[in-house]
């Protein structure tokens, strides 16, 4: 949900497909359980975990606790921007970099851990990762990030950013050895795009058993 005033539309969508949709945007420890009760399969969270752009383990634990300690109901959004040769989680419409590098086994310590993926995996069921530098540009995916996510993550992970054709679905599948899913947004015809036909995407997913 982007911005205020979208709760009613989101609840209407959830009512149409109870247990089939995930909800993100403005999720906190105070409202996470409510969205599950309203029919969301999972809630997606980012900004709440980074007060003043600094990661808070206490807030993450509070969200999980609010969900009855059921990590299957939680998706952590690690949408990120490049900083040199690394990627850092970004918030506030991806304009503010946080203190968390998206990494695995790097010399970067947060709460005593040298990697953020390993730190977070015990608390969620999957990751959503927008490559913010590629998002909405329809200029292709961040291939290096896709490859690294496939190596780093043991949980399901969905990448978004730059997808513009059915060929990109094939490319992400190949780059990740099938470990990373791709979300296509602005290029999709149902969103006004011209690069990808929705029905063709559905057929692609059926072909590969999704």
Short mmCIF file of C-alpha atoms in Angstrom, two decimals:
data_model
loop_
_atom_site.label_atom_id
_atom_site.label_comp_id
_atom_site.label_asym_id
_atom_site.label_seq_id
_atom_site.Cartn_x
_atom_site.Cartn_y
_atom_site.Cartn_z
CA UNK A 1 0.00 0.00 0.00
CA UNK A 2 1.55 3.27 -1.14
CA UNK A 3 0.48 6.16 1.05
CA UNK A 4 -2.59 6.67 3.22
CA UNK A 5 -6.17 5.96 2.22
CA UNK A 6 -5.58 2.52 0.73
CA UNK A 7 -6.80 0.34 3.58
CA UNK A 8 -10.32 -0.02 2.20
CA UNK A 9 -9.10 -1.08 -1.25
CA UNK A 10 -6.64 -3.55 0.31
CA UNK A 11 -9.34 -5.08 2.50
CA UNK A 12 -11.63 -5.39 -0.51
CA UNK A 13 -8.91 -7.28 -2.41
CA UNK A 14 -8.29 -9.58 0.55
CA UNK A 15 -12.01 -10.35 0.75
CA UNK A 16 -11.95 -11.43 -2.88
CA UNK A 17 -9.06 -13.86 -2.35
CA UNK A 18 -8.96 -14.81 1.30
CA UNK A 19 -5.55 -16.21 2.22
CA UNK A 20 -4.17 -15.69 -1.27
CA UNK A 21 -2.58 -12.25 -1.06
CA UNK A 22 0.23 -10.59 0.86
CA UNK A 23 -0.02 -7.05 2.22
CA UNK A 24 2.75 -4.52 2.69
CA UNK A 25 3.05 -0.81 3.37
CA UNK A 26 2.60 0.66 6.82
CA UNK A 27 2.79 -2.70 8.57
CA UNK A 28 3.76 -2.50 12.26
CA UNK A 29 3.66 -4.67 15.35
CA UNK A 30 0.38 -2.98 16.20
CA UNK A 31 -1.50 -3.86 12.99
CA UNK A 32 0.23 -6.96 11.57
CA UNK A 33 -2.14 -9.45 13.20
CA UNK A 34 -5.15 -7.41 12.11
CA UNK A 35 -4.19 -7.73 8.45
CA UNK A 36 -3.87 -11.50 8.85
CA UNK A 37 -7.35 -11.56 10.41
CA UNK A 38 -8.64 -9.56 7.44
CA UNK A 39 -7.44 -12.32 5.10
CA UNK A 40 -3.82 -11.65 4.20
CA UNK A 41 -1.71 -14.76 3.79
CA UNK A 42 1.37 -12.84 4.95
CA UNK A 43 2.39 -9.31 5.85
CA UNK A 44 5.41 -7.60 4.29
CA UNK A 45 7.50 -5.27 6.42
CA UNK A 46 10.40 -2.88 5.87
CA UNK A 47 10.41 0.67 7.22
CA UNK A 48 9.05 -0.24 10.65
CA UNK A 49 12.22 -2.27 11.25
CA UNK A 50 14.44 0.77 10.68
CA UNK A 51 13.62 3.65 13.04
CA UNK A 52 15.93 6.54 12.15
CA UNK A 53 17.31 4.28 9.38
CA UNK A 54 18.86 1.91 11.92
CA UNK A 55 17.85 -1.74 12.19
CA UNK A 56 15.88 -2.67 15.32
CA UNK A 57 15.89 -6.30 16.39
CA UNK A 58 13.41 -5.40 19.12
CA UNK A 59 10.89 -4.25 16.52
CA UNK A 60 11.38 -7.38 14.43
CA UNK A 61 10.77 -9.58 17.46
CA UNK A 62 7.69 -7.51 18.34
CA UNK A 63 6.20 -8.13 14.89
CA UNK A 64 6.86 -11.87 15.09
CA UNK A 65 5.35 -11.96 18.57
CA UNK A 66 2.25 -10.13 17.30
CA UNK A 67 1.90 -12.88 14.70
CA UNK A 68 1.84 -15.54 17.44
CA UNK A 69 5.50 -16.31 16.75
CA UNK A 70 4.49 -17.76 13.38
CA UNK A 71 7.24 -16.67 11.01
CA UNK A 72 5.33 -18.23 8.10
CA UNK A 73 3.13 -15.12 8.19
CA UNK A 74 6.01 -12.66 7.72
CA UNK A 75 7.90 -11.47 4.64
CA UNK A 76 10.85 -9.14 5.15
CA UNK A 77 11.33 -6.59 2.40
CA UNK A 78 15.03 -5.88 1.90
CA UNK A 79 14.62 -3.53 -1.03
CA UNK A 80 18.00 -1.96 -1.60
CA UNK A 81 20.19 0.48 -3.49
CA UNK A 82 23.75 0.11 -4.64
CA UNK A 83 26.52 1.76 -2.65
CA UNK A 84 29.81 1.07 -4.34
CA UNK A 85 30.03 -2.69 -4.82
CA UNK A 86 27.42 -3.38 -2.14
CA UNK A 87 23.67 -3.04 -1.61
CA UNK A 88 22.09 -1.35 1.40
CA UNK A 89 18.45 -1.61 2.48
CA UNK A 90 16.58 1.54 1.46
CA UNK A 91 13.40 3.03 2.98
CA UNK A 92 11.15 6.09 2.57
CA UNK A 93 10.32 5.32 -1.06
CA UNK A 94 13.89 4.03 -1.42
CA UNK A 95 15.37 7.47 -0.86
CA UNK A 96 16.97 6.79 2.54
CA UNK A 97 19.74 4.24 2.97
CA UNK A 98 19.70 2.32 6.24
CA UNK A 99 22.62 0.91 8.20
CA UNK A 100 21.95 -2.64 6.92
CA UNK A 101 23.98 -4.05 4.08
CA UNK A 102 22.32 -6.93 2.20
CA UNK A 103 25.05 -9.51 2.45
CA UNK A 104 26.18 -12.93 3.53
CA UNK A 105 29.51 -13.56 5.25
CA UNK A 106 30.89 -10.04 4.78
CA UNK A 107 32.95 -8.13 7.33
CA UNK A 108 29.96 -6.09 8.43
CA UNK A 109 28.68 -6.49 11.94
CA UNK A 110 25.13 -5.89 13.07
CA UNK A 111 23.99 -7.32 16.39
CA UNK A 112 27.15 -9.41 16.38
CA UNK A 113 26.41 -11.00 13.00
CA UNK A 114 28.60 -10.69 9.94
CA UNK A 115 25.70 -11.07 7.51
CA UNK A 116 22.17 -9.71 7.39
CA UNK A 117 20.59 -12.65 5.55
CA UNK A 118 21.62 -15.14 8.22
CA UNK A 119 20.49 -12.71 10.93
CA UNK A 120 16.98 -12.34 9.51
CA UNK A 121 16.13 -15.78 8.14
CA UNK A 122 15.05 -17.23 11.53
CA UNK A 123 12.31 -14.59 11.78
CA UNK A 124 10.54 -14.79 8.41
CA UNK A 125 9.38 -17.17 5.70
CA UNK A 126 10.65 -15.31 2.65
CA UNK A 127 12.34 -12.18 1.36
CA UNK A 128 11.13 -9.57 -1.10
CA UNK A 129 13.94 -7.54 -2.64
CA UNK A 130 13.46 -4.62 -5.01
CA UNK A 131 16.59 -3.45 -6.78
CA UNK A 132 15.59 0.21 -6.36
CA UNK A 133 18.16 1.45 -8.89
CA UNK A 134 16.46 -0.66 -11.57
CA UNK A 135 12.86 -0.31 -10.40
CA UNK A 136 10.40 1.07 -12.96
CA UNK A 137 13.03 1.66 -15.64
CA UNK A 138 12.35 -1.49 -17.69
CA UNK A 139 16.04 -1.71 -18.55
CA UNK A 140 16.69 -5.23 -17.36
CA UNK A 141 17.37 -6.86 -14.01
CA UNK A 142 20.39 -6.47 -11.76
CA UNK A 143 21.99 -9.76 -12.76
CA UNK A 144 24.74 -9.63 -10.15
CA UNK A 145 22.26 -9.12 -7.32
CA UNK A 146 20.06 -11.98 -8.58
CA UNK A 147 23.05 -14.33 -8.60
CA UNK A 148 24.11 -13.33 -5.11
CA UNK A 149 20.61 -13.71 -3.68
CA UNK A 150 20.48 -17.23 -5.07
CA UNK A 151 23.73 -18.05 -3.24
CA UNK A 152 22.92 -16.22 -0.01
CA UNK A 153 19.28 -17.10 0.72
CA UNK A 154 17.98 -20.44 1.94
CA UNK A 155 14.41 -19.08 2.10
CA UNK A 156 12.22 -18.27 -0.92
CA UNK A 157 13.16 -14.89 -2.38
CA UNK A 158 11.38 -12.69 -4.89
CA UNK A 159 13.36 -10.11 -6.86
CA UNK A 160 11.81 -7.02 -8.43
CA UNK A 161 13.33 -4.28 -10.55
CA UNK A 162 13.82 -3.87 -14.28
CA UNK A 163 11.80 -6.87 -15.51
CA UNK A 164 10.57 -6.03 -19.00
CA UNK A 165 9.93 -9.23 -20.94
CA UNK A 166 9.26 -12.96 -20.72
CA UNK A 167 12.94 -13.39 -21.50
CA UNK A 168 13.72 -11.81 -18.14
CA UNK A 169 11.75 -14.59 -16.45
CA UNK A 170 13.99 -17.08 -18.23
CA UNK A 171 17.10 -15.06 -17.38
CA UNK A 172 16.36 -14.87 -13.65
CA UNK A 173 15.54 -18.58 -13.57
CA UNK A 174 18.85 -19.34 -15.27
CA UNK A 175 20.96 -16.92 -13.21
CA UNK A 176 19.56 -18.22 -9.93
CA UNK A 177 19.21 -21.89 -10.87
CA UNK A 178 15.50 -21.51 -10.17
CA UNK A 179 16.02 -20.21 -6.63
CA UNK A 180 14.82 -16.62 -7.21
CA UNK A 181 11.39 -15.56 -8.47
CA UNK A 182 10.86 -12.42 -10.54
CA UNK A 183 8.11 -9.83 -10.13
CA UNK A 184 7.18 -7.79 -13.22
CA UNK A 185 5.40 -4.49 -12.62
CA UNK A 186 5.25 -1.50 -14.95
CA UNK A 187 6.03 -3.56 -18.07
CA UNK A 188 2.91 -5.70 -17.58
CA UNK A 189 -0.05 -4.94 -19.82
CA UNK A 190 -2.61 -4.95 -16.99
CA UNK A 191 -0.66 -2.05 -15.46
CA UNK A 192 -0.48 -0.13 -18.72
CA UNK A 193 2.82 -1.57 -19.92
CA UNK A 194 3.61 -2.98 -23.33
CA UNK A 195 6.48 -5.34 -22.64
CA UNK A 196 4.75 -8.33 -21.10
CA UNK A 197 1.31 -9.90 -21.54
CA UNK A 198 -0.30 -11.09 -18.30
CA UNK A 199 -1.75 -14.26 -19.83
CA UNK A 200 1.66 -15.18 -21.21
CA UNK A 201 3.15 -14.77 -17.73
CA UNK A 202 0.50 -17.10 -16.34
CA UNK A 203 1.34 -19.70 -18.98
CA UNK A 204 5.06 -19.34 -18.22
CA UNK A 205 4.40 -20.02 -14.56
CA UNK A 206 2.20 -23.02 -15.36
CA UNK A 207 4.96 -24.43 -17.57
CA UNK A 208 7.42 -24.35 -14.68
CA UNK A 209 4.97 -25.59 -12.06
CA UNK A 210 4.34 -22.32 -10.20
#
